[in-house]
Amino acid sequence: MVITKVGVCSLNQWAMDFEGNRVRILKSMSDQDMFCFSAENGARIRVGSELEVCGYGCKSHFLEADTYFHAWQVVASIMCSDFCEGMLVVIGMHILLIRPSRFISNSRGYTEHQWFSTWNRPGETEEFFLPDFIEQHSVPLFGDAVLCFKDVSVAFQTGSEFLHPEGSYLWSDSSSADIFCVSAAVPHYLSGYEHLTNTVVHGYPGRYGGVLLFSNQLGCDGDQDYFDGGSIIVVNNNVVSSTDRFSMADLISVMLFSVSSSFRLGSASWLWQYLRRSGHNGFFLPLSGGKDSSAVACIVSTLCGLLCQAVNLGESDVLNDIRRIVDDPSYSPQDARELCNRLFVTCYLATENSSSISQANSSALAADIGRGLASYLVGCPNYLVRLENGKNRGCGSTARSVERIIGKFYHSIFSHHLNININSAVKAVLDIFTGAFNKLPRFRCHGGESRENLALQNVQARLRMVITYLFAQLTLWAQSRSGSLLVLGSANCDESLLGYMTKYDCSSADVNPIGYFSKKQLTSYLQFCEIKYEYESLKRIIETPPTAELEPLSGGSLVQTDEVEDMGITYDELSALSVYRRPGFYGPYSTFCKFLAASQGKASPSQVAVKVKHFYRRYAINRHKMTVVTPSYRATLLCPDDSRPFLYNVQWPWQFRQIDDKVGGANQRKHQYFLCLLQVKQLKDSFQL
């Protein structure tokens, strides 16, 4: 029996960072402490992720000759290294075979067809002439082949081929191989890893036995995706080793995560990769006290916990990144709360339309860890809760109860918090308009038109964005610290699709960790955090009706709510309609058919038609907002900013007429034919990954 030591790795590669990628590849073959399958430990086959030399996310850079030139330079450098001597490396040593992909991915966020073409000659190869500086005299093979050595045979695939529904056909010519190597770049999706591991463990090579080496990328390589690692070694359908997921390091272990844990860890890890590679020095979040911004705050809190955990495990690279970001070469985080105070600044931006509940909620966050509680109230009304040395002064009973319940959550996070009032800025802008036209717009409740009402709301929202960026740029300067902060957005997918957001308001940010999640998913996540972290205040936040707080209060109480007053549709309904649009890929008519069936008689066809028409009409009117939407962490298939027009006939005359005919019972034969087509589509979708 011949024994071959093999290994896979999950490297945190970065698109177009050729030097950094080269260093990480060499480290994977030389660091005994980090990789038990290094050359020094006797490994003979090393499999890395797809496109690990240049990075998977190069996109249009793949069309540049420089990208190929520099990639070959890196390969030449690796070949000259002593670390890969005697090893079969996907990109190193004497080049024996260049294996092109027989299938490329063009769905679920993949756009490989824009940069690559497939190899359509199964079982065939041709000669490939290498660049002169490779200094290899023989000509390698290019094409579909299996490498057969004296005592072992090795087959290769890319992740797109392996996960393709016809992957078994693609493997058929290689079924006699002993070792199957898969280089992949599979981004993180909620619940996606369970399907992935099932495919890897019980996939096509498993039918024939042997060893499967599946390598997946780790980290954010420059775009909206986060690759969660989880490279796996399978021997005869049994997982024998795996790299960790959502980790700052590559640890050999097998872990499966719940959807909520996957949300928490994936979004936090993506934020960290963005922060450390962006050159900024922390995060700035406009904190309203609602579900969306609270979810983002929980994500940052989770990130700080992960970083402290990595530092405690001795990850020197993580500690060095933290020290560089906080600009303190001797800094070592004491705990997650203390680190959060260094990295995270939040700000409540009050207007005269802000409720006492949300104001007290934000005031409870006014804590500067290590110096007790301090007040950062700037120009706020007298009824705000003022916190000085941990004591409430001059506040009503409502504010006290809110501070006690909701405040615990924010004290648990311990960000550096600012509480300011922007009424003077709003008044200044309206004075400019009044000076030009000698007319002052009024809210609807004061007798104004709907366009006046909307314009007055948008002034507040857009000024919050301007002030947010001012504070993000200068907060550290005011503290005599270097650098600036990344602005975090907190717009969810539902509101983006419906257009229930102001263009260039606080939804406009540098990055948004929740932009691909529905309000329903965010609520579930907050419920999870309430239990896991014992944040008692989250229960109150979850129960508080969502509101923009941009219209005047009535007797100090809210009159404006998202679902009743503004959107005309509930978040649960909006979540379902979002799924029908994508990943379901249903248009208005098929969405109506699906939504009607899902209602199970709880709503009449005419009521369902009103909801569907309202959704698509609002979607079409506001689609232009997605042209400037903030880049978001892409962990679901909802994708509000996918490739669709931004200018529609908002009346959808043909589509809506088909819905009306269906409601009225006309043309039943035509609709029965359409339902048959819909069933065929559903059956086809059930076989897709």
XYZ file of N, CA and C in Angstrom, residues 495-601:
321
model
N -37.014 47.093 2.337
C -37.200 48.520 2.106
C -36.498 48.984 0.835
N -35.388 48.336 0.492
C -34.695 48.685 -0.749
C -35.537 48.318 -1.962
N -36.159 47.138 -1.933
C -36.980 46.706 -3.062
C -38.209 47.591 -3.230
N -38.842 47.930 -2.131
C -40.042 48.758 -2.200
C -39.700 50.223 -2.440
N -38.451 50.584 -2.192
C -38.055 51.978 -2.330
C -38.406 52.812 -1.124
N -38.673 52.133 0.008
C -39.021 52.856 1.234
C -37.739 53.326 1.914
N -37.093 54.238 1.273
C -35.836 54.803 1.745
C -35.590 56.082 0.952
N -34.919 57.016 1.560
C -34.594 58.268 0.879
C -33.257 58.127 0.175
N -33.226 58.530 -1.078
C -31.975 58.523 -1.816
C -31.006 59.516 -1.172
N -29.820 59.027 -0.841
C -28.787 59.832 -0.177
C -29.188 60.239 1.248
N -29.780 59.273 1.975
C -29.977 59.484 3.405
C -29.030 58.547 4.141
N -29.368 58.134 5.337
C -28.462 57.261 6.088
C -28.378 55.854 5.508
N -29.191 55.547 4.496
C -28.989 54.293 3.767
C -27.759 54.388 2.872
N -27.312 55.609 2.600
C -26.081 55.826 1.838
C -24.907 55.795 2.803
N -24.042 54.821 2.625
C -22.922 54.626 3.540
C -21.768 54.023 2.762
N -20.716 53.659 3.483
C -19.584 52.993 2.830
C -19.882 51.523 2.587
N -20.406 50.845 3.591
C -20.788 49.437 3.473
C -22.038 49.203 4.311
N -22.775 48.176 3.946
C -24.012 47.832 4.650
C -24.022 46.331 4.931
N -23.890 45.902 6.176
C -23.833 44.462 6.464
C -25.177 43.757 6.421
N -26.304 44.483 6.285
C -27.619 43.835 6.334
C -28.438 44.088 5.074
N -27.839 44.591 4.012
C -28.592 44.982 2.828
C -29.239 43.847 2.066
N -28.821 42.613 2.306
C -29.398 41.459 1.618
C -30.313 40.648 2.533
N -30.705 41.231 3.667
C -31.550 40.521 4.619
C -32.894 41.227 4.752
N -33.949 40.440 4.909
C -35.285 40.989 5.079
C -35.501 41.411 6.527
N -36.528 42.208 6.747
C -36.868 42.618 8.114
C -37.215 41.395 8.964
N -37.847 40.413 8.360
C -38.197 39.187 9.082
C -36.941 38.456 9.541
N -35.930 38.370 8.679
C -34.673 37.725 9.057
C -33.950 38.514 10.143
N -33.977 39.834 10.051
C -33.322 40.665 11.058
C -34.006 40.532 12.412
N -35.324 40.426 12.405
C -36.044 40.229 13.664
C -35.662 38.907 14.310
N -35.559 37.853 13.501
C -35.133 36.554 14.030
C -33.717 36.637 14.589
N -32.870 37.384 13.909
C -31.493 37.541 14.380
C -31.447 38.264 15.722
N -32.245 39.312 15.882
C -32.280 40.033 17.151
C -32.819 39.150 18.274
N -33.800 38.313 17.970
C -34.306 37.374 18.970
C -33.219 36.392 19.387
N -32.418 35.976 18.424
C -31.290 35.096 18.724
C -30.284 35.800 19.635
N -29.953 37.053 19.320
C -28.992 37.806 20.132
C -29.527 38.066 21.533
N -30.827 38.268 21.629
C -31.430 38.506 22.947
C -31.168 37.331 23.883
N -31.246 36.115 23.338
C -31.029 34.917 24.152
C -29.544 34.646 24.345
N -28.785 34.701 23.253
C -27.375 34.328 23.330
C -26.570 35.296 24.188
N -26.794 36.604 24.003
C -26.004 37.605 24.713
C -26.719 38.171 25.937
N -27.968 37.706 26.155
C -28.753 38.179 27.296
C -28.941 39.692 27.252
N -29.206 40.193 26.051
C -29.520 41.610 25.888
C -31.024 41.779 26.149
N -31.381 42.110 27.374
C -32.788 42.184 27.751
C -33.536 43.248 26.953
N -32.859 44.295 26.602
C -33.503 45.407 25.917
C -33.987 45.046 24.522
N -33.410 44.016 23.925
C -33.802 43.673 22.557
C -35.275 43.282 22.470
N -35.815 42.756 23.550
C -37.235 42.407 23.533
C -38.076 43.646 23.283
N -37.724 44.760 23.939
C -38.458 46.018 23.748
C -38.234 46.568 22.340
N -37.019 46.454 21.850
C -36.723 46.937 20.499
C -37.511 46.141 19.464
N -37.579 44.833 19.652
C -38.310 43.973 18.722
C -39.797 44.305 18.731
N -40.334 44.623 19.894
C -41.767 44.884 20.023
C -42.160 46.291 19.586
N -41.199 47.190 19.473
C -41.505 48.568 19.080
C -41.863 48.628 17.600
N -42.999 49.215 17.224
C -43.375 49.296 15.805
C -42.337 50.080 15.007
N -41.938 49.585 13.838
C -40.967 50.315 13.007
C -41.525 51.667 12.565
N -40.706 52.694 12.653
C -41.133 54.033 12.257
C -39.937 54.854 11.818
N -40.177 55.756 10.870
C -39.102 56.628 10.378
C -38.918 57.853 11.266
N -39.963 58.231 12.036
C -39.912 59.408 12.915
C -39.485 60.664 12.149
N -40.155 60.903 11.028
C -39.851 62.086 10.218
C -41.028 63.054 10.135
N -42.192 62.655 10.683
C -43.357 63.526 10.711
C -43.632 63.960 12.145
N -44.333 65.083 12.331
C -44.579 65.594 13.684
C -45.314 64.589 14.561
N -44.999 64.624 15.863
C -45.662 63.781 16.843
C -47.031 64.365 17.173
N -47.875 63.543 17.767
C -49.190 63.990 18.219
C -49.257 63.789 19.724
N -49.152 64.886 20.465
C -49.136 64.780 21.921
C -47.950 64.001 22.436
N -46.835 64.070 21.728
C -45.634 63.352 22.138
C -45.614 61.903 21.721
N -46.664 61.450 21.012
C -46.751 60.046 20.603
C -46.592 59.933 19.093
N -46.171 58.750 18.648
C -45.966 58.500 17.226
C -47.290 58.417 16.488
N -47.339 58.983 15.302
C -48.481 58.808 14.410
C -48.038 58.182 13.094
N -46.731 58.109 12.875
C -46.175 57.580 11.629
C -45.557 56.211 11.898
N -46.083 55.186 11.242
C -45.501 53.847 11.330
C -45.242 53.329 9.930
N -44.255 52.459 9.795
C -43.838 51.983 8.477
C -44.950 51.237 7.764
N -45.497 50.209 8.421
C -46.404 49.290 7.745
C -47.768 49.909 7.470
N -48.315 50.662 8.436
C -49.674 51.187 8.305
C -49.694 52.482 7.501
N -48.862 53.441 7.896
C -48.942 54.780 7.315
C -48.170 54.927 6.010
N -47.008 54.285 5.911
C -46.089 54.604 4.814
C -46.052 53.558 3.703
N -45.863 52.293 4.057
C -45.611 51.279 3.030
C -46.887 50.708 2.430
N -47.959 50.615 3.214
C -49.181 50.020 2.712
C -49.112 48.519 2.577
N -48.147 47.900 3.251
C -47.953 46.456 3.170
C -47.145 46.038 4.393
N -47.405 44.851 4.912
C -46.679 44.402 6.099
C -45.310 43.860 5.708
N -44.408 43.810 6.689
C -43.072 43.292 6.418
C -43.107 41.798 6.097
N -44.032 41.058 6.699
C -44.144 39.632 6.376
C -44.566 39.444 4.922
N -45.530 40.246 4.478
C -45.950 40.178 3.078
C -44.820 40.610 2.158
N -44.122 41.642 2.536
C -43.018 42.148 1.723
C -41.895 41.127 1.621
N -41.638 40.409 2.710
C -40.605 39.374 2.693
C -40.958 38.268 1.708
N -42.227 37.854 1.699
C -42.657 36.812 0.763
C -42.562 37.292 -0.680
N -43.004 38.515 -0.945
C -42.937 39.056 -2.299
C -41.495 39.212 -2.763
N -40.598 39.538 -1.854
C -39.183 39.673 -2.206
C -38.612 38.345 -2.666
N -38.984 37.270 -1.991
C -38.498 35.940 -2.362
C -39.052 35.528 -3.717
N -40.317 35.856 -4.000
C -40.885 35.520 -5.301
C -40.135 36.241 -6.421
N -39.769 37.492 -6.185
C -39.042 38.256 -7.207
C -37.676 37.641 -7.471
N -36.953 37.371 -6.388
C -35.667 36.694 -6.469
C -35.354 36.112 -5.096
N -35.034 34.819 -5.030
C -34.542 33.936 -6.093
C -35.594 33.219 -6.921
N -36.909 33.503 -6.676
C -37.928 32.806 -7.443
C -37.973 33.186 -8.906
N -37.583 34.438 -9.220
C -37.626 34.974 -10.582
C -39.039 34.909 -11.162
N -40.005 35.354 -10.359
C -41.379 35.469 -10.814
C -41.683 36.929 -11.130
N -42.388 37.150 -12.243
C -42.839 38.485 -12.579
C -44.139 38.796 -11.869
N -44.772 39.943 -12.186
C -45.997 40.332 -11.482
C -47.101 39.280 -11.545
N -47.331 38.703 -12.724
C -48.441 37.756 -12.841
C -48.170 36.466 -12.083
N -46.990 35.879 -12.269
C -46.688 34.635 -11.564
C -46.557 34.873 -10.060
N -46.108 36.069 -9.664
C -46.085 36.407 -8.243
C -47.495 36.402 -7.673
N -48.438 36.955 -8.427
C -49.833 36.936 -7.989
C -50.326 35.503 -7.807
N -50.023 34.635 -8.761
C -50.463 33.234 -8.661
C -49.865 32.552 -7.433
N -48.577 32.768 -7.199
C -47.913 32.159 -6.046
C -48.447 32.733 -4.738
N -48.597 34.042 -4.695
C -49.047 34.699 -3.468
C -50.482 34.300 -3.139
N -51.301 34.151 -4.163
C -52.687 33.734 -3.956
C -52.745 32.322 -3.392
N -51.917 31.427 -3.944
C -51.888 30.053 -3.438
C -51.374 30.001 -2.004
N -50.388 30.844 -1.699
C -49.806 30.848 -0.351
C -50.763 31.431 0.680
N -51.695 32.285 0.242
C -52.628 32.893 1.191
C -53.615 31.882 1.752
N -53.813 30.766 1.048
C -54.661 29.665 1.520
C -56.042 30.149 1.964
N -56.630 31.011 1.165
C -57.983 31.468 1.438
C -58.102 32.564 2.471
